[in-house]
Amino acid sequence: MKIRSVSALQIYDSRGNPTVEAVVELADGRTGHGLVPSGASTGRHEAWELRDGDAQRFLGRAVGKAVANVNGEIARVAVGRDVFDQAGLDAALIALDGTANKQRLGANALLSVSTATAQAGAVARGEPLHAYLGQGQGRLLPLPEIQIFGGGKHAQGRVDVQDFMIVVPKAQTYEETLEVTFNVYHAAGREMKARGLLAGVADEGGYWPAFDRNEAVIDALLASIRLAGYEPGRDVALSLDIAATDLFRDGSYEFGIEKRRFTSAEFCDLMISWVEKYPIASIEDPLAEDDWDGWKKLRAAIGHRCQLVGDDHFTTNLARIERGIAEQSANAVLIKPNQIGTVTETMQAIRRTQAAGWLPVVSARSGETEDTFIAHLAVATNAGQLKVGSFSRSERMAKWNEVLRIQRQLGARAEFRGTRIFEQAGIRFGRPGGR
Ligand code: 2PG
Ligand code: MG
């Protein structure tokens, strides 16, 4: 089935910022759409997000150039191609851009067309997207990592740590994870309100607490878990995204709200002490993107008992993942399609992670859209984990809900391993009973 036309328009993400939607139209008139998300705590090694930079319009954030690139150069290369040749299309897009980080045409322009093509391919085959992408091999429903409190750049630095999330070892099914999360999320909201600590809701829908210490948020999370009737560690475990690249300035790590500075070695020790003290199953970006020595030290110290996920550290970039595997700097990789810019490269990153015995965590961005591509990607690749923010706001719930629909489509073939996925990577997290 041939691609008849490719076009784009400027739409808006969950922060109201402009972003790109591409439409790939097939010879028979059917279409696929690709909507691109946008990060706030971005890594230096991410593929380039092209914005117009005209301060008079949308504070420089308009995406008219990216839209024009889709309508012009990219459309000329894509039109007439076989929609089922995703790898061929993605290779052509990469070659057309010609730069190492996709800065000429913009990774947002390229990804919109790459995902729209995948969508159109699925439509043309008459298959759900997960089945099309995974060639029918996807059946593992992901373990959700769901945010309860948000901080960092998503809450104007009101606390330093960016994501305070939970995973649910207790859950035997995907639905049970959602029910437990609902209970913890609402208990946390009630608790914050009662204590007069609620400053608002952060970018990904988690509560935005007015605390003066980062560990006070962890304590509040543990209290919320108990309030909801669960035992921390045994029933519900913690998952943090430190987003430490944002805390790293002039060679040291800084907790702004606590007015504390740490060397890399001290920050590693702090992370180790948290894993000893709290029932933490996973930590993302515990160190800055290029602090390779710190990462290696941490992995050697706690990699057997805690998932260590590289986000800014790897940026879904195969070369960086290869280096991480060679140097044993982590044991898991956050997967964000817009960090790298094409569907093919994203899937390669997942496969390489899995081949190393590491765990991929498919992730949304803090600026999201109603697109549910990543829910399908997680199932298609049997990635095993999905992180899309909190348990509120439709751009988040759209993804959790899509997994429910996929589960129904899969029927008896669907599988849920929950936190048992960690054992696959030799990670035995936490202590029964928590603190
Ligand atoms: C992250 C993401 C999502 P952002 O750091 O993992 O939480 O944030 O999209 O701002 O990079
Ligand atoms: Mg992150």
JSON list of N, CA and C in Angstrom, two decimals, residues 212-272:
[
{"chain": "A", "resi": 212, "resn": "ASP", "atom": "N", "xyz": [9.75, 21.22, 52.62]},
{"chain": "A", "resi": 212, "resn": "ASP", "atom": "CA", "xyz": [11.07, 21.85, 52.61]},
{"chain": "A", "resi": 212, "resn": "ASP", "atom": "C", "xyz": [12.21, 20.84, 52.63]},
{"chain": "A", "resi": 213, "resn": "ARG", "atom": "N", "xyz": [11.85, 19.54, 52.59]},
{"chain": "A", "resi": 213, "resn": "ARG", "atom": "CA", "xyz": [12.88, 18.51, 52.47]},
{"chain": "A", "resi": 213, "resn": "ARG", "atom": "C", "xyz": [12.38, 17.45, 51.48]},
{"chain": "A", "resi": 214, "resn": "ASN", "atom": "N", "xyz": [13.30, 16.93, 50.67]},
{"chain": "A", "resi": 214, "resn": "ASN", "atom": "CA", "xyz": [12.89, 15.92, 49.69]},
{"chain": "A", "resi": 214, "resn": "ASN", "atom": "C", "xyz": [12.43, 14.64, 50.37]},
{"chain": "A", "resi": 215, "resn": "GLU", "atom": "N", "xyz": [13.10, 14.26, 51.46]},
{"chain": "A", "resi": 215, "resn": "GLU", "atom": "CA", "xyz": [12.70, 13.02, 52.14]},
{"chain": "A", "resi": 215, "resn": "GLU", "atom": "C", "xyz": [11.33, 13.14, 52.80]},
{"chain": "A", "resi": 216, "resn": "ALA", "atom": "N", "xyz": [10.90, 14.37, 53.07]},
{"chain": "A", "resi": 216, "resn": "ALA", "atom": "CA", "xyz": [9.56, 14.56, 53.63]},
{"chain": "A", "resi": 216, "resn": "ALA", "atom": "C", "xyz": [8.50, 14.11, 52.63]},
{"chain": "A", "resi": 217, "resn": "VAL", "atom": "N", "xyz": [8.81, 14.23, 51.33]},
{"chain": "A", "resi": 217, "resn": "VAL", "atom": "CA", "xyz": [7.87, 13.77, 50.31]},
{"chain": "A", "resi": 217, "resn": "VAL", "atom": "C", "xyz": [7.81, 12.24, 50.32]},
{"chain": "A", "resi": 218, "resn": "ILE", "atom": "N", "xyz": [8.97, 11.62, 50.48]},
{"chain": "A", "resi": 218, "resn": "ILE", "atom": "CA", "xyz": [8.98, 10.15, 50.56]},
{"chain": "A", "resi": 218, "resn": "ILE", "atom": "C", "xyz": [8.17, 9.69, 51.77]},
{"chain": "A", "resi": 219, "resn": "ASP", "atom": "N", "xyz": [8.36, 10.38, 52.88]},
{"chain": "A", "resi": 219, "resn": "ASP", "atom": "CA", "xyz": [7.59, 10.02, 54.09]},
{"chain": "A", "resi": 219, "resn": "ASP", "atom": "C", "xyz": [6.09, 10.20, 53.85]},
{"chain": "A", "resi": 220, "resn": "ALA", "atom": "N", "xyz": [5.73, 11.29, 53.16]},
{"chain": "A", "resi": 220, "resn": "ALA", "atom": "CA", "xyz": [4.31, 11.53, 52.88]},
{"chain": "A", "resi": 220, "resn": "ALA", "atom": "C", "xyz": [3.76, 10.44, 51.96]},
{"chain": "A", "resi": 221, "resn": "LEU", "atom": "N", "xyz": [4.59, 9.98, 51.04]},
{"chain": "A", "resi": 221, "resn": "LEU", "atom": "CA", "xyz": [4.16, 8.92, 50.13]},
{"chain": "A", "resi": 221, "resn": "LEU", "atom": "C", "xyz": [3.93, 7.62, 50.91]},
{"chain": "A", "resi": 222, "resn": "LEU", "atom": "N", "xyz": [4.86, 7.31, 51.81]},
{"chain": "A", "resi": 222, "resn": "LEU", "atom": "CA", "xyz": [4.69, 6.10, 52.64]},
{"chain": "A", "resi": 222, "resn": "LEU", "atom": "C", "xyz": [3.43, 6.21, 53.49]},
{"chain": "A", "resi": 223, "resn": "ALA", "atom": "N", "xyz": [3.19, 7.41, 54.03]},
{"chain": "A", "resi": 223, "resn": "ALA", "atom": "CA", "xyz": [1.99, 7.62, 54.85]},
{"chain": "A", "resi": 223, "resn": "ALA", "atom": "C", "xyz": [0.74, 7.42, 54.02]},
{"chain": "A", "resi": 224, "resn": "SER", "atom": "N", "xyz": [0.76, 7.92, 52.78]},
{"chain": "A", "resi": 224, "resn": "SER", "atom": "CA", "xyz": [-0.41, 7.77, 51.91]},
{"chain": "A", "resi": 224, "resn": "SER", "atom": "C", "xyz": [-0.67, 6.30, 51.58]},
{"chain": "A", "resi": 225, "resn": "ILE", "atom": "N", "xyz": [0.40, 5.55, 51.38]},
{"chain": "A", "resi": 225, "resn": "ILE", "atom": "CA", "xyz": [0.26, 4.12, 51.08]},
{"chain": "A", "resi": 225, "resn": "ILE", "atom": "C", "xyz": [-0.42, 3.43, 52.27]},
{"chain": "A", "resi": 226, "resn": "ARG", "atom": "N", "xyz": [0.05, 3.78, 53.48]},
{"chain": "A", "resi": 226, "resn": "ARG", "atom": "CA", "xyz": [-0.55, 3.17, 54.69]},
{"chain": "A", "resi": 226, "resn": "ARG", "atom": "C", "xyz": [-2.00, 3.61, 54.86]},
{"chain": "A", "resi": 227, "resn": "LEU", "atom": "N", "xyz": [-2.23, 4.90, 54.63]},
{"chain": "A", "resi": 227, "resn": "LEU", "atom": "CA", "xyz": [-3.58, 5.44, 54.77]},
{"chain": "A", "resi": 227, "resn": "LEU", "atom": "C", "xyz": [-4.56, 4.72, 53.83]},
{"chain": "A", "resi": 228, "resn": "ALA", "atom": "N", "xyz": [-4.06, 4.33, 52.67]},
{"chain": "A", "resi": 228, "resn": "ALA", "atom": "CA", "xyz": [-4.91, 3.62, 51.71]},
{"chain": "A", "resi": 228, "resn": "ALA", "atom": "C", "xyz": [-5.08, 2.15, 52.09]},
{"chain": "A", "resi": 229, "resn": "GLY", "atom": "N", "xyz": [-4.40, 1.75, 53.16]},
{"chain": "A", "resi": 229, "resn": "GLY", "atom": "CA", "xyz": [-4.58, 0.38, 53.65]},
{"chain": "A", "resi": 229, "resn": "GLY", "atom": "C", "xyz": [-3.55, -0.62, 53.15]},
{"chain": "A", "resi": 230, "resn": "TYR", "atom": "N", "xyz": [-2.44, -0.13, 52.65]},
{"chain": "A", "resi": 230, "resn": "TYR", "atom": "CA", "xyz": [-1.41, -1.03, 52.11]},
{"chain": "A", "resi": 230, "resn": "TYR", "atom": "C", "xyz": [-0.13, -0.96, 52.92]},
{"chain": "A", "resi": 231, "resn": "GLU", "atom": "N", "xyz": [0.64, -2.02, 52.80]},
{"chain": "A", "resi": 231, "resn": "GLU", "atom": "CA", "xyz": [1.93, -2.11, 53.49]},
{"chain": "A", "resi": 231, "resn": "GLU", "atom": "C", "xyz": [3.04, -1.69, 52.51]},
{"chain": "A", "resi": 232, "resn": "PRO", "atom": "N", "xyz": [3.76, -0.60, 52.83]},
{"chain": "A", "resi": 232, "resn": "PRO", "atom": "CA", "xyz": [4.83, -0.18, 51.92]},
{"chain": "A", "resi": 232, "resn": "PRO", "atom": "C", "xyz": [5.85, -1.31, 51.75]},
{"chain": "A", "resi": 233, "resn": "GLY", "atom": "N", "xyz": [6.33, -1.49, 50.57]},
{"chain": "A", "resi": 233, "resn": "GLY", "atom": "CA", "xyz": [7.32, -2.54, 50.31]},
{"chain": "A", "resi": 233, "resn": "GLY", "atom": "C", "xyz": [6.64, -3.83, 49.87]},
{"chain": "A", "resi": 234, "resn": "ARG", "atom": "N", "xyz": [5.80, -4.37, 50.75]},
{"chain": "A", "resi": 234, "resn": "ARG", "atom": "CA", "xyz": [5.15, -5.64, 50.41]},
{"chain": "A", "resi": 234, "resn": "ARG", "atom": "C", "xyz": [4.07, -5.44, 49.34]},
{"chain": "A", "resi": 235, "resn": "ASP", "atom": "N", "xyz": [3.19, -4.44, 49.58]},
{"chain": "A", "resi": 235, "resn": "ASP", "atom": "CA", "xyz": [2.07, -4.22, 48.66]},
{"chain": "A", "resi": 235, "resn": "ASP", "atom": "C", "xyz": [2.39, -3.18, 47.58]},
{"chain": "A", "resi": 236, "resn": "VAL", "atom": "N", "xyz": [3.00, -2.11, 48.03]},
{"chain": "A", "resi": 236, "resn": "VAL", "atom": "CA", "xyz": [3.26, -0.98, 47.14]},
{"chain": "A", "resi": 236, "resn": "VAL", "atom": "C", "xyz": [4.70, -0.51, 47.37]},
{"chain": "A", "resi": 237, "resn": "ALA", "atom": "N", "xyz": [5.47, -0.46, 46.31]},
{"chain": "A", "resi": 237, "resn": "ALA", "atom": "CA", "xyz": [6.86, -0.02, 46.43]},
{"chain": "A", "resi": 237, "resn": "ALA", "atom": "C", "xyz": [7.05, 1.33, 45.75]},
{"chain": "A", "resi": 238, "resn": "LEU", "atom": "N", "xyz": [8.16, 1.97, 46.05]},
{"chain": "A", "resi": 238, "resn": "LEU", "atom": "CA", "xyz": [8.41, 3.31, 45.54]},
{"chain": "A", "resi": 238, "resn": "LEU", "atom": "C", "xyz": [9.29, 3.29, 44.29]},
{"chain": "A", "resi": 239, "resn": "SER", "atom": "N", "xyz": [9.08, 4.27, 43.46]},
{"chain": "A", "resi": 239, "resn": "SER", "atom": "CA", "xyz": [9.91, 4.45, 42.27]},
{"chain": "A", "resi": 239, "resn": "SER", "atom": "C", "xyz": [10.17, 5.96, 42.15]},
{"chain": "A", "resi": 240, "resn": "LEU", "atom": "N", "xyz": [11.43, 6.34, 42.06]},
{"chain": "A", "resi": 240, "resn": "LEU", "atom": "CA", "xyz": [11.76, 7.77, 42.01]},
{"chain": "A", "resi": 240, "resn": "LEU", "atom": "C", "xyz": [12.40, 8.11, 40.68]},
{"chain": "A", "resi": 241, "resn": "ASP", "atom": "N", "xyz": [12.10, 9.28, 40.17]},
{"chain": "A", "resi": 241, "resn": "ASP", "atom": "CA", "xyz": [12.93, 9.86, 39.10]},
{"chain": "A", "resi": 241, "resn": "ASP", "atom": "C", "xyz": [13.59, 11.10, 39.71]},
{"chain": "A", "resi": 242, "resn": "ILE", "atom": "N", "xyz": [14.88, 10.96, 39.98]},
{"chain": "A", "resi": 242, "resn": "ILE", "atom": "CA", "xyz": [15.61, 12.08, 40.60]},
{"chain": "A", "resi": 242, "resn": "ILE", "atom": "C", "xyz": [15.81, 13.19, 39.56]},
{"chain": "A", "resi": 243, "resn": "ALA", "atom": "N", "xyz": [15.88, 12.82, 38.27]},
{"chain": "A", "resi": 243, "resn": "ALA", "atom": "CA", "xyz": [16.20, 13.78, 37.20]},
{"chain": "A", "resi": 243, "resn": "ALA", "atom": "C", "xyz": [17.43, 14.60, 37.58]},
{"chain": "A", "resi": 244, "resn": "ALA", "atom": "N", "xyz": [18.49, 13.88, 37.98]},
{"chain": "A", "resi": 244, "resn": "ALA", "atom": "CA", "xyz": [19.65, 14.51, 38.61]},
{"chain": "A", "resi": 244, "resn": "ALA", "atom": "C", "xyz": [20.43, 15.44, 37.69]},
{"chain": "A", "resi": 245, "resn": "THR", "atom": "N", "xyz": [20.24, 15.29, 36.38]},
{"chain": "A", "resi": 245, "resn": "THR", "atom": "CA", "xyz": [20.92, 16.22, 35.47]},
{"chain": "A", "resi": 245, "resn": "THR", "atom": "C", "xyz": [20.53, 17.66, 35.81]},
{"chain": "A", "resi": 246, "resn": "ASP", "atom": "N", "xyz": [19.26, 17.83, 36.21]},
{"chain": "A", "resi": 246, "resn": "ASP", "atom": "CA", "xyz": [18.78, 19.18, 36.54]},
{"chain": "A", "resi": 246, "resn": "ASP", "atom": "C", "xyz": [19.31, 19.68, 37.87]},
{"chain": "A", "resi": 247, "resn": "LEU", "atom": "N", "xyz": [19.89, 18.79, 38.67]},
{"chain": "A", "resi": 247, "resn": "LEU", "atom": "CA", "xyz": [20.41, 19.20, 39.99]},
{"chain": "A", "resi": 247, "resn": "LEU", "atom": "C", "xyz": [21.91, 19.43, 39.93]},
{"chain": "A", "resi": 248, "resn": "PHE", "atom": "N", "xyz": [22.51, 19.13, 38.77]},
{"chain": "A", "resi": 248, "resn": "PHE", "atom": "CA", "xyz": [23.97, 19.14, 38.64]},
{"chain": "A", "resi": 248, "resn": "PHE", "atom": "C", "xyz": [24.42, 20.50, 38.11]},
{"chain": "A", "resi": 249, "resn": "ARG", "atom": "N", "xyz": [25.17, 21.21, 38.93]},
{"chain": "A", "resi": 249, "resn": "ARG", "atom": "CA", "xyz": [25.68, 22.52, 38.53]},
{"chain": "A", "resi": 249, "resn": "ARG", "atom": "C", "xyz": [27.13, 22.66, 38.96]},
{"chain": "A", "resi": 250, "resn": "ASP", "atom": "N", "xyz": [27.97, 23.11, 38.07]},
{"chain": "A", "resi": 250, "resn": "ASP", "atom": "CA", "xyz": [29.38, 23.37, 38.40]},
{"chain": "A", "resi": 250, "resn": "ASP", "atom": "C", "xyz": [30.03, 22.20, 39.13]},
{"chain": "A", "resi": 251, "resn": "GLY", "atom": "N", "xyz": [29.79, 21.01, 38.64]},
{"chain": "A", "resi": 251, "resn": "GLY", "atom": "CA", "xyz": [30.49, 19.84, 39.19]},
{"chain": "A", "resi": 251, "resn": "GLY", "atom": "C", "xyz": [29.91, 19.28, 40.47]},
{"chain": "A", "resi": 252, "resn": "SER", "atom": "N", "xyz": [28.81, 19.83, 40.96]},
{"chain": "A", "resi": 252, "resn": "SER", "atom": "CA", "xyz": [28.22, 19.18, 42.13]},
{"chain": "A", "resi": 252, "resn": "SER", "atom": "C", "xyz": [26.69, 19.15, 42.04]},
{"chain": "A", "resi": 253, "resn": "TYR", "atom": "N", "xyz": [26.12, 18.29, 42.87]},
{"chain": "A", "resi": 253, "resn": "TYR", "atom": "CA", "xyz": [24.66, 18.13, 42.91]},
{"chain": "A", "resi": 253, "resn": "TYR", "atom": "C", "xyz": [24.10, 19.04, 43.98]},
{"chain": "A", "resi": 254, "resn": "GLU", "atom": "N", "xyz": [22.94, 19.62, 43.69]},
{"chain": "A", "resi": 254, "resn": "GLU", "atom": "CA", "xyz": [22.38, 20.56, 44.64]},
{"chain": "A", "resi": 254, "resn": "GLU", "atom": "C", "xyz": [20.91, 20.27, 44.91]},
{"chain": "A", "resi": 255, "resn": "PHE", "atom": "N", "xyz": [20.57, 20.17, 46.18]},
{"chain": "A", "resi": 255, "resn": "PHE", "atom": "CA", "xyz": [19.16, 20.16, 46.61]},
{"chain": "A", "resi": 255, "resn": "PHE", "atom": "C", "xyz": [18.84, 21.59, 47.00]},
{"chain": "A", "resi": 256, "resn": "GLY", "atom": "N", "xyz": [18.17, 22.32, 46.10]},
{"chain": "A", "resi": 256, "resn": "GLY", "atom": "CA", "xyz": [17.91, 23.74, 46.32]},
{"chain": "A", "resi": 256, "resn": "GLY", "atom": "C", "xyz": [17.09, 24.02, 47.57]},
{"chain": "A", "resi": 257, "resn": "ILE", "atom": "N", "xyz": [16.01, 23.21, 47.77]},
{"chain": "A", "resi": 257, "resn": "ILE", "atom": "CA", "xyz": [15.12, 23.51, 48.91]},
{"chain": "A", "resi": 257, "resn": "ILE", "atom": "C", "xyz": [15.80, 23.23, 50.24]},
{"chain": "A", "resi": 258, "resn": "GLU", "atom": "N", "xyz": [16.84, 22.37, 50.21]},
{"chain": "A", "resi": 258, "resn": "GLU", "atom": "CA", "xyz": [17.52, 22.05, 51.47]},
{"chain": "A", "resi": 258, "resn": "GLU", "atom": "C", "xyz": [18.83, 22.81, 51.60]},
{"chain": "A", "resi": 259, "resn": "LYS", "atom": "N", "xyz": [19.16, 23.57, 50.57]},
{"chain": "A", "resi": 259, "resn": "LYS", "atom": "CA", "xyz": [20.43, 24.30, 50.53]},
{"chain": "A", "resi": 259, "resn": "LYS", "atom": "C", "xyz": [21.61, 23.38, 50.85]},
{"chain": "A", "resi": 260, "resn": "ARG", "atom": "N", "xyz": [21.60, 22.20, 50.18]},
{"chain": "A", "resi": 260, "resn": "ARG", "atom": "CA", "xyz": [22.70, 21.24, 50.38]},
{"chain": "A", "resi": 260, "resn": "ARG", "atom": "C", "xyz": [23.36, 20.96, 49.04]},
{"chain": "A", "resi": 261, "resn": "ARG", "atom": "N", "xyz": [24.69, 20.85, 49.08]},
{"chain": "A", "resi": 261, "resn": "ARG", "atom": "CA", "xyz": [25.45, 20.47, 47.88]},
{"chain": "A", "resi": 261, "resn": "ARG", "atom": "C", "xyz": [26.16, 19.15, 48.13]},
{"chain": "A", "resi": 262, "resn": "PHE", "atom": "N", "xyz": [26.32, 18.37, 47.08]},
{"chain": "A", "resi": 262, "resn": "PHE", "atom": "CA", "xyz": [26.94, 17.04, 47.21]},
{"chain": "A", "resi": 262, "resn": "PHE", "atom": "C", "xyz": [27.96, 16.86, 46.09]},
{"chain": "A", "resi": 263, "resn": "THR", "atom": "N", "xyz": [29.07, 16.21, 46.39]},
{"chain": "A", "resi": 263, "resn": "THR", "atom": "CA", "xyz": [29.94, 15.72, 45.31]},
{"chain": "A", "resi": 263, "resn": "THR", "atom": "C", "xyz": [29.24, 14.51, 44.70]},
{"chain": "A", "resi": 264, "resn": "SER", "atom": "N", "xyz": [29.77, 14.02, 43.58]},
{"chain": "A", "resi": 264, "resn": "SER", "atom": "CA", "xyz": [29.18, 12.83, 42.97]},
{"chain": "A", "resi": 264, "resn": "SER", "atom": "C", "xyz": [29.19, 11.67, 43.96]},
{"chain": "A", "resi": 265, "resn": "ALA", "atom": "N", "xyz": [30.32, 11.48, 44.65]},
{"chain": "A", "resi": 265, "resn": "ALA", "atom": "CA", "xyz": [30.43, 10.36, 45.60]},
{"chain": "A", "resi": 265, "resn": "ALA", "atom": "C", "xyz": [29.42, 10.51, 46.73]},
{"chain": "A", "resi": 266, "resn": "GLU", "atom": "N", "xyz": [29.24, 11.74, 47.19]},
{"chain": "A", "resi": 266, "resn": "GLU", "atom": "CA", "xyz": [28.26, 11.97, 48.26]},
{"chain": "A", "resi": 266, "resn": "GLU", "atom": "C", "xyz": [26.82, 11.73, 47.79]},
{"chain": "A", "resi": 267, "resn": "PHE", "atom": "N", "xyz": [26.57, 12.12, 46.54]},
{"chain": "A", "resi": 267, "resn": "PHE", "atom": "CA", "xyz": [25.20, 11.93, 46.03]},
{"chain": "A", "resi": 267, "resn": "PHE", "atom": "C", "xyz": [24.90, 10.44, 45.84]},
{"chain": "A", "resi": 268, "resn": "CYS", "atom": "N", "xyz": [25.93, 9.69, 45.36]},
{"chain": "A", "resi": 268, "resn": "CYS", "atom": "CA", "xyz": [25.80, 8.22, 45.26]},
{"chain": "A", "resi": 268, "resn": "CYS", "atom": "C", "xyz": [25.47, 7.65, 46.63]},
{"chain": "A", "resi": 269, "resn": "ASP", "atom": "N", "xyz": [26.20, 8.09, 47.64]},
{"chain": "A", "resi": 269, "resn": "ASP", "atom": "CA", "xyz": [25.97, 7.57, 48.99]},
{"chain": "A", "resi": 269, "resn": "ASP", "atom": "C", "xyz": [24.56, 7.90, 49.47]},
{"chain": "A", "resi": 270, "resn": "LEU", "atom": "N", "xyz": [24.10, 9.08, 49.11]},
{"chain": "A", "resi": 270, "resn": "LEU", "atom": "CA", "xyz": [22.73, 9.46, 49.50]},
{"chain": "A", "resi": 270, "resn": "LEU", "atom": "C", "xyz": [21.72, 8.51, 48.85]},
{"chain": "A", "resi": 271, "resn": "MET", "atom": "N", "xyz": [21.92, 8.23, 47.57]},
{"chain": "A", "resi": 271, "resn": "MET", "atom": "CA", "xyz": [21.00, 7.33, 46.87]},
{"chain": "A", "resi": 271, "resn": "MET", "atom": "C", "xyz": [21.03, 5.93, 47.50]},
{"chain": "A", "resi": 272, "resn": "ILE", "atom": "N", "xyz": [22.25, 5.47, 47.84]},
{"chain": "A", "resi": 272, "resn": "ILE", "atom": "CA", "xyz": [22.38, 4.14, 48.47]},
{"chain": "A", "resi": 272, "resn": "ILE", "atom": "C", "xyz": [21.65, 4.14, 49.81]}
]
